[in-house]
Short mmCIF file of C-alpha atoms in Angstrom, two decimals:
data_model
loop_
_atom_site.label_atom_id
_atom_site.label_comp_id
_atom_site.label_asym_id
_atom_site.label_seq_id
_atom_site.Cartn_x
_atom_site.Cartn_y
_atom_site.Cartn_z
CA MET A 1 6.22 64.00 64.84
CA LYS A 2 9.81 64.42 64.78
CA THR A 3 12.10 67.69 64.87
CA PHE A 4 13.66 68.88 61.79
CA ARG A 5 17.67 67.87 62.94
CA GLN A 6 15.90 64.00 63.96
CA PHE A 7 14.33 62.69 60.51
CA LEU A 8 16.94 63.65 57.84
CA SER A 9 20.53 63.14 58.89
CA GLU A 10 22.57 60.82 57.27
CA GLU A 11 20.81 58.85 54.77
CA ILE A 12 16.94 57.99 54.34
CA THR A 13 15.49 54.21 52.25
CA MET A 14 12.44 54.90 51.04
CA ASP A 15 11.04 57.57 47.83
CA ILE A 16 11.04 61.15 49.71
CA GLU A 17 7.63 62.18 48.88
CA ASP A 18 6.35 58.98 50.55
CA HIS A 19 8.82 59.80 52.61
CA MET A 20 7.90 63.25 54.08
CA THR A 21 4.23 62.12 53.93
CA ALA A 22 4.64 60.33 56.46
CA LEU A 23 6.35 62.59 57.86
CA GLY A 24 3.12 65.12 58.04
CA TYR A 25 4.44 67.11 55.19
CA LYS A 26 2.45 68.81 53.06
CA PHE A 27 4.01 68.60 49.71
CA LEU A 28 3.74 72.64 48.10
CA GLY A 29 5.60 72.28 44.87
CA GLY A 30 8.95 72.08 43.60
CA GLY A 31 11.25 72.29 40.48
CA VAL A 32 14.26 70.61 38.35
CA ASP A 33 15.76 68.82 41.94
CA GLN A 34 13.81 70.92 44.31
CA TYR A 35 10.93 70.39 46.19
CA ALA A 36 9.22 72.27 48.86
CA TYR A 37 6.81 71.22 52.11
CA LEU A 38 4.64 72.28 54.92
CA GLU A 39 5.79 71.67 58.55
CA PRO A 40 2.69 71.54 59.40
CA SER A 41 3.50 71.87 63.04
CA THR A 42 5.17 74.90 62.57
CA GLY A 43 4.14 76.73 59.34
CA LYS A 44 7.40 76.90 57.99
CA VAL A 45 8.67 75.07 54.99
CA LEU A 46 11.29 72.77 54.21
CA LYS A 47 13.28 73.00 50.81
CA ILE A 48 14.96 69.61 49.55
CA PHE A 49 17.68 70.47 46.75
CA GLY A 50 19.26 68.02 44.70
CA SER A 51 23.10 67.89 43.28
CA SER A 52 22.51 67.44 40.04
CA ASP A 53 27.05 67.85 39.31
CA GLU A 54 29.16 66.23 41.10
CA VAL A 55 29.53 66.23 44.62
CA ASN A 56 33.17 67.49 47.59
CA SER A 57 34.18 65.06 49.81
CA GLY A 58 31.19 66.78 51.81
CA GLY A 59 28.13 65.69 49.99
CA MET A 60 28.24 69.00 48.54
CA SER A 61 27.34 70.22 44.96
CA GLU A 62 28.82 73.50 43.35
CA GLY A 63 24.48 74.43 44.27
CA HIS A 64 24.01 73.10 47.28
CA ARG A 65 27.34 75.50 48.14
CA MET A 66 25.56 78.19 45.75
CA PHE A 67 22.64 78.38 47.97
CA ARG A 68 25.23 77.80 51.74
CA THR A 69 26.28 81.02 50.97
CA PHE A 70 22.86 82.53 50.20
CA TYR A 71 22.28 80.95 53.78
CA LYS A 72 25.10 82.72 55.63
CA PHE A 73 24.59 85.77 53.91
CA CYS A 74 20.69 85.69 54.69
CA GLN A 75 21.74 85.09 58.75
CA ALA A 76 24.58 87.43 59.15
CA ARG A 77 21.67 90.20 57.79
CA PRO A 78 18.32 89.14 60.34
CA ASN A 79 17.24 92.73 60.17
CA ASN A 80 16.90 93.31 56.20
CA PRO A 81 13.78 92.83 54.97
CA PHE A 82 14.84 91.74 51.85
CA LEU A 83 15.91 88.54 52.70
CA PRO A 84 14.34 85.28 53.82
CA LYS A 85 14.08 84.30 57.30
CA PHE A 86 15.71 80.70 57.60
CA ASP A 87 15.69 78.36 60.54
CA GLY A 88 18.70 75.58 60.12
CA TRP A 89 19.72 73.05 57.74
CA THR A 90 20.80 69.95 57.26
CA GLN A 91 21.98 67.13 54.39
CA PHE A 92 21.11 63.99 53.89
CA LYS A 93 21.31 60.78 50.71
CA TYR A 94 19.19 58.94 49.73
CA ASP A 95 19.50 56.26 46.58
CA GLY A 96 22.60 57.26 46.43
CA ARG A 97 22.47 61.14 45.65
CA HIS A 98 23.31 64.28 47.95
CA TYR A 99 20.94 66.36 48.62
CA LEU A 100 20.47 69.09 51.25
CA GLN A 101 16.84 71.05 52.58
CA ILE A 102 16.80 74.23 54.42
CA ARG A 103 14.19 75.38 56.48
CA MET A 104 12.52 78.37 55.76
CA GLU A 105 9.56 80.63 56.16
CA ARG A 106 6.87 80.50 54.53
CA LEU A 107 6.53 83.37 51.58
CA GLN A 108 3.53 83.91 49.13
CA HIS A 109 3.11 84.60 45.30
CA LEU A 110 4.72 88.54 44.50
CA PRO A 111 1.08 89.87 43.83
CA GLU A 112 0.49 91.36 39.87
CA ARG A 113 1.83 94.31 40.51
CA ALA A 114 5.23 94.10 42.23
CA ASN A 115 5.59 91.22 39.70
CA HIS A 116 5.33 93.52 37.21
CA MET A 117 7.46 96.48 38.58
CA LEU A 118 10.09 93.90 39.39
CA ASP A 119 9.90 92.31 36.31
CA ASP A 120 10.32 95.97 34.53
CA PHE A 121 12.77 96.81 36.63
CA VAL A 122 15.23 93.44 36.61
CA GLN A 123 14.40 93.91 32.17
CA THR A 124 15.80 97.10 32.28
CA ALA A 125 18.46 97.11 34.78
CA SER A 126 19.39 93.07 32.79
CA GLY A 127 19.42 95.76 29.04
CA TYR A 128 21.77 98.09 30.57
CA HIS A 129 24.96 97.87 28.16
CA GLY A 130 24.29 93.35 28.67
CA SER A 131 25.35 93.59 32.47
CA PHE A 132 23.29 94.26 35.74
CA THR A 133 26.21 94.93 37.36
CA GLY A 134 27.17 97.32 35.18
CA TYR A 135 23.52 98.73 36.00
CA LEU A 136 24.78 99.21 39.87
CA ALA A 137 27.43 100.84 38.76
CA ALA A 138 26.14 103.45 37.10
CA HIS A 139 23.35 104.14 39.06
CA ASP A 140 25.84 103.51 42.63
CA GLY A 141 24.84 106.49 44.81
CA ASP A 142 28.73 108.78 46.31
CA ASP A 143 28.53 106.15 48.86
CA GLY A 144 28.48 102.69 46.27
CA ASN A 145 25.78 101.96 49.07
CA ASP A 146 22.22 103.40 47.67
CA TYR A 147 21.11 104.39 44.20
CA ASN A 148 21.71 107.39 42.27
CA HIS A 149 19.12 110.20 43.11
CA GLU A 150 20.45 112.03 39.63
CA SER A 151 20.00 108.97 37.79
CA ILE A 152 16.71 108.03 38.87
CA ASP A 153 14.71 106.11 34.71
CA ASP A 154 11.69 104.80 35.15
CA SER A 155 11.83 101.50 36.21
CA LEU A 156 13.58 102.39 39.19
CA SER A 157 10.72 105.46 39.39
CA GLU A 158 8.59 102.42 39.89
CA MET A 159 10.95 100.41 42.42
CA ILE A 160 11.02 103.69 44.03
CA LEU A 161 6.95 103.66 44.62
CA LEU A 162 6.87 100.40 45.34
CA LEU A 163 9.65 99.74 48.67
CA GLY A 164 9.99 103.97 49.54
CA GLU A 165 13.23 105.89 49.03
CA ASP A 166 14.72 103.86 52.57
CA GLY A 167 13.66 101.24 51.42
CA CYS A 168 14.30 101.03 47.89
CA ASN A 169 18.64 101.92 49.30
CA LEU A 170 18.32 98.57 51.24
CA PHE A 171 16.86 97.23 48.45
CA PHE A 172 20.15 98.52 45.91
CA LYS A 173 22.28 97.50 48.23
CA THR A 174 21.75 94.30 49.00
CA ILE A 175 21.46 93.22 45.42
CA ARG A 176 24.90 95.05 44.86
CA GLN A 177 26.19 93.23 47.79
CA LEU A 178 24.70 89.43 46.42
CA ALA A 179 26.21 90.92 42.85
CA ASP A 180 29.87 91.86 44.66
CA ILE A 181 29.50 87.58 45.53
CA ALA A 182 27.89 86.66 42.35
CA GLN A 183 31.72 88.48 40.48
CA ALA A 184 33.50 86.88 42.73
CA LYS A 185 32.41 83.80 42.96
CA ASP A 186 32.36 83.23 39.49
CA TYR A 187 28.56 82.69 40.54
CA MET A 188 25.91 84.05 38.07
CA LEU A 189 23.82 87.38 38.83
CA ASP A 190 19.60 85.21 38.10
CA LEU A 191 16.93 88.15 39.67
CA HIS A 192 14.01 88.33 37.91
CA PRO A 193 10.73 88.31 39.07
CA ALA A 194 10.31 83.83 39.16
CA ASN A 195 13.02 84.37 42.02
CA PHE A 196 11.48 86.86 44.59
CA MET A 197 8.48 86.11 47.06
CA ASN A 198 6.13 88.40 49.14
CA ARG A 199 5.64 88.78 52.76
CA ASN A 200 1.71 89.43 53.91
CA ASP A 201 3.10 92.79 54.75
CA GLY A 202 3.45 92.65 51.02
CA THR A 203 8.21 92.84 50.69
CA PRO A 204 9.40 91.35 48.13
CA VAL A 205 12.13 89.14 49.21
CA ILE A 206 14.76 87.67 46.89
CA VAL A 207 13.97 83.93 47.29
CA ASP A 208 18.06 82.50 44.59
CA PRO A 209 19.98 85.12 44.16
CA TRP A 210 22.32 82.49 41.24
#
């Protein structure tokens, strides 16, 4: 089997699914212009993103650039348990369209309890005067990084039960950093349970923040 960097470099000539199947990859699922494949030799996942909007001179669409920003954010924080572990990226063309592919650890869907807790938290935060960012600001601690222990609501209490106090501090800090990037780059913060996945140890992982 060819390595990650070898098998998709600049352009492929057959249907993506046929191409990946021929290389021994197993289709895991997909969405709008997205595909996920299991790499049998490593157990890692290859995510492929299409381009539904205009691309720049480097072949990157706005969606690609957003995910590259997230990729770099995660790579700079390798010990943050709430971020996915990525292992390389590259680009290719098929049928005149540009694609971005990223290799990452394999994660699982959220268990029901974590899904429910995250949903309550996100619904509460998003509904805070219509602004997730406003909720984060109102619940920041004095150092601006973690949550304010004096302003704990029911949904935040549930998150503390799920993550522990130290975990909740880091979780809040991570979301605040992602929200700051979204504001600076005019992205839309898009955190909801469908954009989280789960490690085998029960840690919720942010997989698509914008």
